[in-house]
Coordinates of C-alpha atoms in Angstrom, one line a residue:
Chain A
X15 CA 0.0 0.0 0.0
X16 CA 1.1 3.6 -0.5
X17 CA 2.0 5.7 2.5
X18 CA -1.3 7.6 2.3
X19 CA -3.2 4.4 2.2
X20 CA -1.4 3.2 5.3
X21 CA -2.3 6.5 7.0
X22 CA -6.0 6.2 6.1
X23 CA -6.1 2.7 7.4
X24 CA -4.6 3.8 10.6
X25 CA -7.1 6.7 11.0
X26 CA -10.0 4.3 10.3
X27 CA -8.7 1.9 12.9
X28 CA -8.4 4.7 15.5
X29 CA -11.9 5.9 14.6
X30 CA -13.2 2.4 15.1
X31 CA -11.5 2.1 18.5
X32 CA -12.9 5.4 19.6
X33 CA -16.4 4.5 18.4
X34 CA -16.3 1.2 20.2
X35 CA -15.1 2.5 23.6
X36 CA -17.9 3.0 26.1
X37 CA -18.2 3.5 29.8
X38 CA -19.5 0.6 31.8
X39 CA -22.0 2.1 34.2
X40 CA -24.2 5.1 35.1
X41 CA -23.3 7.9 37.4
X42 CA -24.8 7.6 40.9
X43 CA -24.1 11.2 41.8
X44 CA -26.4 12.8 39.3
X45 CA -29.6 14.8 39.9
X46 CA -32.6 12.7 40.9
X47 CA -35.6 12.5 38.6
X48 CA -38.8 14.4 39.6
X49 CA -41.8 13.1 41.6
X50 CA -40.3 9.7 42.5
X51 CA -36.8 11.0 43.3
X52 CA -34.9 8.2 41.5
X53 CA -31.3 8.4 40.6
X54 CA -29.6 6.2 37.9
X55 CA -28.7 3.0 39.6
X56 CA -24.9 2.3 39.3
X57 CA -24.0 -0.6 37.0
X58 CA -27.4 -0.8 35.3
X59 CA -25.6 -1.3 32.0
X60 CA -24.2 -4.6 33.3
X61 CA -27.6 -6.0 34.2
X62 CA -29.1 -9.1 32.5
X63 CA -31.3 -9.0 29.4
X64 CA -35.0 -9.4 29.9
X65 CA -36.1 -8.8 26.3
X66 CA -35.8 -6.6 23.2
X67 CA -38.3 -4.6 21.1
X68 CA -38.7 -2.1 18.3
X69 CA -40.9 0.9 18.7
X70 CA -41.8 2.6 15.4
X71 CA -43.9 5.8 15.2
X72 CA -42.6 8.8 17.1
X73 CA -40.2 6.6 19.1
X74 CA -38.3 5.1 16.1
X75 CA -36.1 3.1 18.4
X76 CA -34.6 -0.3 19.2
X77 CA -34.8 -1.1 22.8
X78 CA -33.4 -3.5 25.4
X79 CA -35.0 -4.2 28.7
X80 CA -32.5 -5.1 31.4
X81 CA -33.2 -6.3 35.0
X82 CA -31.3 -6.3 38.2
X83 CA -30.9 -9.7 40.0
X84 CA -34.2 -9.3 41.8
X85 CA -36.0 -8.5 38.6
X86 CA -34.3 -11.2 36.5
X87 CA -35.0 -13.9 39.1
X88 CA -38.6 -12.9 39.5
X89 CA -39.1 -13.0 35.7
X90 CA -37.5 -16.4 35.4
X91 CA -39.6 -17.8 38.3
X92 CA -42.7 -16.3 36.8
X93 CA -43.2 -14.4 40.1
X94 CA -46.0 -11.8 40.3
X95 CA -46.1 -9.3 41.8
X96 CA -42.4 -8.4 41.4
X97 CA -40.7 -8.2 44.8
X98 CA -39.6 -4.9 46.4
X99 CA -36.1 -4.2 45.1
X100 CA -36.9 -5.1 41.5
X101 CA -35.4 -2.6 39.1
X102 CA -36.2 -2.8 35.4
X103 CA -34.3 -0.6 33.0
X104 CA -35.4 0.1 29.4
X105 CA -32.6 1.4 27.2
X106 CA -33.5 2.9 23.8
X107 CA -31.3 3.7 20.9
X108 CA -32.1 5.2 17.5
X109 CA -33.3 2.8 14.8
X110 CA -30.6 3.1 12.2
X111 CA -30.2 1.4 8.8
X112 CA -27.0 -0.6 8.6
X113 CA -25.7 -0.2 5.0
X114 CA -22.7 -2.3 5.9
X115 CA -24.9 -5.2 7.0
X116 CA -27.3 -4.8 4.0
X117 CA -24.3 -5.3 1.7
X118 CA -23.5 -8.6 3.4
X119 CA -27.1 -9.8 3.4
X120 CA -27.5 -8.6 -0.2
X121 CA -30.7 -6.8 0.6
X122 CA -32.1 -3.9 2.6
X123 CA -33.0 -5.6 5.8
X124 CA -30.7 -4.7 8.7
X125 CA -31.5 -2.1 11.4
X126 CA -29.1 -1.6 14.3
X127 CA -28.8 0.5 17.5
X128 CA -27.6 4.0 16.7
X129 CA -27.0 6.8 19.2
X130 CA -28.7 6.3 22.6
X131 CA -32.1 8.1 23.0
X132 CA -32.9 7.7 26.7
X133 CA -33.3 5.2 29.6
X134 CA -36.4 4.6 31.7
X135 CA -36.5 2.8 35.0
X136 CA -39.1 1.1 37.2
X137 CA -38.2 0.5 40.8
X138 CA -40.4 -1.6 43.1
X139 CA -41.0 -0.3 46.6
X140 CA -44.5 -1.1 47.7
X141 CA -44.4 1.2 50.7
X142 CA -42.7 4.3 49.2
X143 CA -44.6 4.1 45.9
X144 CA -47.9 2.8 47.2
X145 CA -49.8 5.5 45.3
X146 CA -48.5 4.2 41.9
X147 CA -49.0 0.4 42.2
X148 CA -45.7 0.1 44.2
X149 CA -43.6 1.4 41.4
X150 CA -41.4 4.5 41.0
X151 CA -40.6 5.6 37.5
X152 CA -37.8 7.7 36.0
X153 CA -36.5 8.8 32.6
X154 CA -33.0 10.0 31.9
X155 CA -31.2 11.2 28.8
X156 CA -27.4 11.6 28.8
X157 CA -27.6 11.3 32.6
X158 CA -30.1 14.1 33.0
X159 CA -33.6 13.5 34.2
X160 CA -36.6 14.3 32.1
X161 CA -39.0 17.0 33.5
X162 CA -42.0 16.6 35.8
X163 CA -44.5 16.7 33.0
X164 CA -43.0 13.6 31.5
X165 CA -42.9 11.8 34.9
X166 CA -46.6 12.4 35.4
X167 CA -47.4 10.3 32.4
X168 CA -45.5 7.1 33.5
X169 CA -47.9 5.4 35.8
X170 CA -51.1 6.2 33.9
X171 CA -49.5 4.6 30.8
X172 CA -48.7 1.5 32.7
X173 CA -52.1 1.0 34.3
X174 CA -53.3 -1.2 31.4
X175 CA -50.7 -3.8 32.4
X176 CA -52.1 -4.0 36.0
X177 CA -52.7 -7.7 35.7
X178 CA -49.0 -8.2 35.2
X179 CA -48.0 -5.9 38.0
X180 CA -47.9 -2.9 35.6
X181 CA -45.1 -4.3 33.6
X182 CA -45.5 -4.7 29.8
X183 CA -42.3 -6.6 29.0
X184 CA -42.3 -10.3 29.0
X185 CA -39.2 -12.4 29.4
X186 CA -37.5 -13.6 26.2
X187 CA -35.9 -17.0 26.8
Chain B
X2 CA -67.0 -11.9 40.5
X3 CA -68.9 -15.1 39.8
X4 CA -67.3 -18.4 40.5
X5 CA -66.6 -19.0 36.8
X6 CA -65.0 -15.6 36.5
X7 CA -62.7 -16.4 39.5
X8 CA -61.8 -19.7 37.9
X9 CA -61.0 -18.0 34.6
X10 CA -58.8 -15.4 36.3
X11 CA -56.9 -18.2 38.1
X12 CA -56.4 -20.1 34.9
X13 CA -55.1 -16.9 33.2
X14 CA -52.7 -16.3 36.1
X15 CA -51.3 -19.8 35.9
X16 CA -50.9 -19.5 32.1
X17 CA -49.1 -16.2 32.7
X18 CA -46.8 -17.9 35.2
X19 CA -46.0 -20.7 32.9
X20 CA -45.4 -18.4 30.0
X21 CA -43.1 -16.3 32.1
X22 CA -41.0 -19.1 33.6
X23 CA -37.8 -19.7 31.8
X24 CA -34.6 -21.6 32.4
X25 CA -31.5 -19.5 33.2
X26 CA -28.8 -21.2 31.1
X27 CA -27.9 -23.4 28.2
X28 CA -27.1 -27.1 28.5
X29 CA -23.4 -27.9 28.5
X30 CA -24.0 -31.6 27.8
X31 CA -25.5 -31.3 24.4
X32 CA -24.2 -32.3 21.0
X33 CA -21.3 -30.2 19.7
X34 CA -21.9 -28.2 16.4
X35 CA -20.2 -29.3 13.2
X36 CA -16.8 -28.2 11.9
X37 CA -15.8 -26.1 14.9
X38 CA -17.0 -28.5 17.5
X39 CA -18.6 -25.9 19.7
X40 CA -21.1 -26.6 22.5
X41 CA -23.5 -24.1 24.0
X42 CA -21.6 -22.3 26.7
X43 CA -23.3 -22.7 30.1
X44 CA -24.8 -19.5 31.4
X45 CA -24.7 -17.6 28.1
X46 CA -28.2 -16.3 28.8
X47 CA -26.8 -14.4 31.8
X48 CA -24.1 -12.5 29.8
X49 CA -24.1 -8.8 29.3
X50 CA -25.7 -7.0 26.4
X51 CA -23.5 -5.7 23.6
X52 CA -26.3 -4.5 21.3
X53 CA -29.7 -5.1 19.7
X54 CA -30.9 -5.3 16.1
X55 CA -33.8 -6.1 13.8
X56 CA -33.3 -8.2 10.7
X57 CA -36.2 -8.0 8.3
X58 CA -36.3 -10.1 5.1
X59 CA -36.0 -13.8 5.5
X60 CA -34.8 -13.5 9.0
X61 CA -37.8 -11.4 10.4
X62 CA -36.3 -11.3 13.8
X63 CA -35.4 -9.2 16.8
X64 CA -31.9 -10.0 18.1
X65 CA -29.7 -9.3 21.1
X66 CA -25.9 -9.7 21.0
X67 CA -24.5 -10.8 24.4
X68 CA -20.9 -11.1 25.4
X69 CA -19.0 -13.0 28.1
X70 CA -16.7 -11.0 30.3
X71 CA -13.7 -11.1 27.9
X72 CA -16.0 -10.0 25.0
X73 CA -17.7 -7.2 27.0
X74 CA -14.5 -5.8 28.4
X75 CA -12.8 -5.8 25.0
X76 CA -15.8 -4.0 23.5
X77 CA -15.8 -1.4 26.2
X78 CA -12.0 -0.8 25.9
X79 CA -12.3 -0.7 22.2
X80 CA -9.8 -3.5 21.9
X81 CA -9.1 -5.1 18.5
X82 CA -8.5 -7.9 17.8
X83 CA -10.7 -9.5 20.4
X84 CA -8.6 -11.6 22.8
X85 CA -8.7 -15.4 22.9
X86 CA -11.5 -16.4 25.2
X87 CA -14.0 -13.9 23.7
X88 CA -17.4 -15.4 23.2
X89 CA -20.2 -13.5 21.5
X90 CA -23.7 -14.9 21.4
X91 CA -26.4 -13.7 19.0
X92 CA -29.9 -14.6 20.2
X93 CA -32.8 -14.1 17.8
X94 CA -36.5 -14.2 18.5
X95 CA -39.4 -13.9 16.1
X96 CA -40.5 -10.3 15.2
X97 CA -44.0 -10.2 16.6
X98 CA -46.6 -7.4 16.6
X99 CA -47.7 -6.5 20.1
X100 CA -51.4 -5.6 19.9
X101 CA -51.4 -5.0 23.7
X102 CA -48.7 -2.3 23.4
X103 CA -50.3 -0.8 20.3
X104 CA -53.4 -0.2 22.3
X105 CA -51.4 1.7 24.9
X106 CA -49.5 3.7 22.4
X107 CA -52.7 4.4 20.4
X108 CA -51.1 3.3 17.1
X109 CA -49.6 0.3 15.4
X110 CA -45.9 0.7 16.3
X111 CA -44.8 -2.0 18.7
X112 CA -42.8 -5.1 17.9
X113 CA -41.6 -7.4 20.5
X114 CA -39.6 -10.7 20.9
X115 CA -41.8 -13.7 20.1
X116 CA -40.7 -17.4 20.2
X117 CA -36.9 -18.0 20.0
X118 CA -35.5 -18.7 16.6
X119 CA -31.9 -19.7 17.1
X120 CA -28.6 -18.7 18.7
X121 CA -25.3 -18.1 17.0
X122 CA -21.9 -18.1 18.7
X123 CA -18.4 -16.8 17.9
X124 CA -15.6 -18.1 20.0
X125 CA -12.0 -16.6 19.7
X126 CA -9.2 -19.1 19.8
X127 CA -6.5 -17.8 17.5
X128 CA -4.6 -21.2 17.5
X129 CA -7.5 -23.6 17.2
X130 CA -9.4 -21.5 14.6
X131 CA -6.4 -20.0 12.8
X132 CA -7.9 -21.0 9.4
X133 CA -11.0 -18.8 10.0
X134 CA -9.5 -15.6 11.3
X135 CA -9.2 -17.1 14.9
X136 CA -12.9 -17.6 15.3
X137 CA -15.0 -20.7 15.7
X138 CA -18.7 -20.4 14.8
X139 CA -21.8 -22.3 15.8
X140 CA -25.6 -22.1 15.4
X141 CA -28.1 -23.9 17.6
X142 CA -31.9 -24.1 17.7
X143 CA -33.7 -25.5 20.8
X144 CA -30.3 -26.8 22.0
X145 CA -29.6 -28.7 18.7
X146 CA -26.8 -27.7 16.3
X147 CA -27.5 -26.7 12.8
X148 CA -26.0 -28.9 10.0
X149 CA -22.6 -28.8 8.4
X150 CA -23.8 -26.9 5.3
X151 CA -24.9 -24.0 7.5
X152 CA -21.6 -24.0 9.4
X153 CA -19.7 -23.7 6.1
X154 CA -21.3 -20.3 5.5
X155 CA -20.4 -18.6 8.8
X156 CA -16.8 -17.4 8.2
X157 CA -17.3 -16.4 4.5
X158 CA -20.2 -14.2 5.6
X159 CA -18.0 -12.5 8.2
X160 CA -15.0 -11.8 6.0
X161 CA -16.3 -8.3 5.0
X162 CA -15.9 -7.3 8.7
X163 CA -12.2 -8.3 8.7
X164 CA -11.1 -4.7 9.7
X165 CA -13.1 -5.1 12.9
X166 CA -11.8 -8.7 13.6
X167 CA -14.7 -10.2 11.6
X168 CA -17.3 -8.9 14.1
X169 CA -20.2 -6.9 12.7
X170 CA -21.8 -5.8 15.9
X171 CA -20.8 -2.5 17.5
X172 CA -21.2 -1.8 21.2
X173 CA -24.4 0.1 22.2
X174 CA -23.6 2.3 25.1

């Protein structure tokens, strides 16, 4: 290869490394979210996978639902209601076409996780959050909580899932 | 409620419990897959999330890519090539409309993980798998390996990702 080609390969490799580097956990010292007063639980990004989904429409995301140990074990045992201490984290990323994958598959079919959109949390504490089915709710984007208006909408939206303890996501085996 | 209504609620609750129960890990004593001789690694279902994707077309799936500790740490450090001992597991489930969620969102937009389709594995051992870029490949459905013809297609498909050590998936922060 020419010297310029070597240089371009090196730059591409560095860009790949930078793009792939990512921190392991949330920041526990950030501002709590409104109404329920929830902070980002440290280490949530390390939790186990409950399931995945795609929300089209205004969301246009790919999402993963992660659970802490209490959540994951309750899901696997089929335990309802979820015990106090359950935390469920819904991570959402932009729904992005992968041209690179499409070339490999030979057709336009591949959609991958792009930039992060936000995270949402449900924390079970049947005493503290008795007014909202035992659950506290929170939404964060780039470590910053969403506003109070957003947090007023969480529980009403989850009420239709009351028979499953207000949780929509099912476990993906 | 009437007695019949109570009975129906009880049956629904049991069905919900059965549907939600799921085993925690793979079975290490199963038949190895062809060519690379890989068995399902125990506990893969507990591994950390690398990213998520949707493959349309013939796949019609939602997928999660999980990594063991070596894989996850390499991804987070942006380390290429992946070290020996890296294992990446791609889990795929059917891409299923969620009518229940659509009612909540008020529009047709929600797609969730349905029944499992299959799992694929990449295991890094640069000595054992030197002929295929240092990677062994395997595909399993319901614990049973796919046939030899399928396993011949794995590495050629991954060759276009050579600059990222044959791995397509990027880390989703």
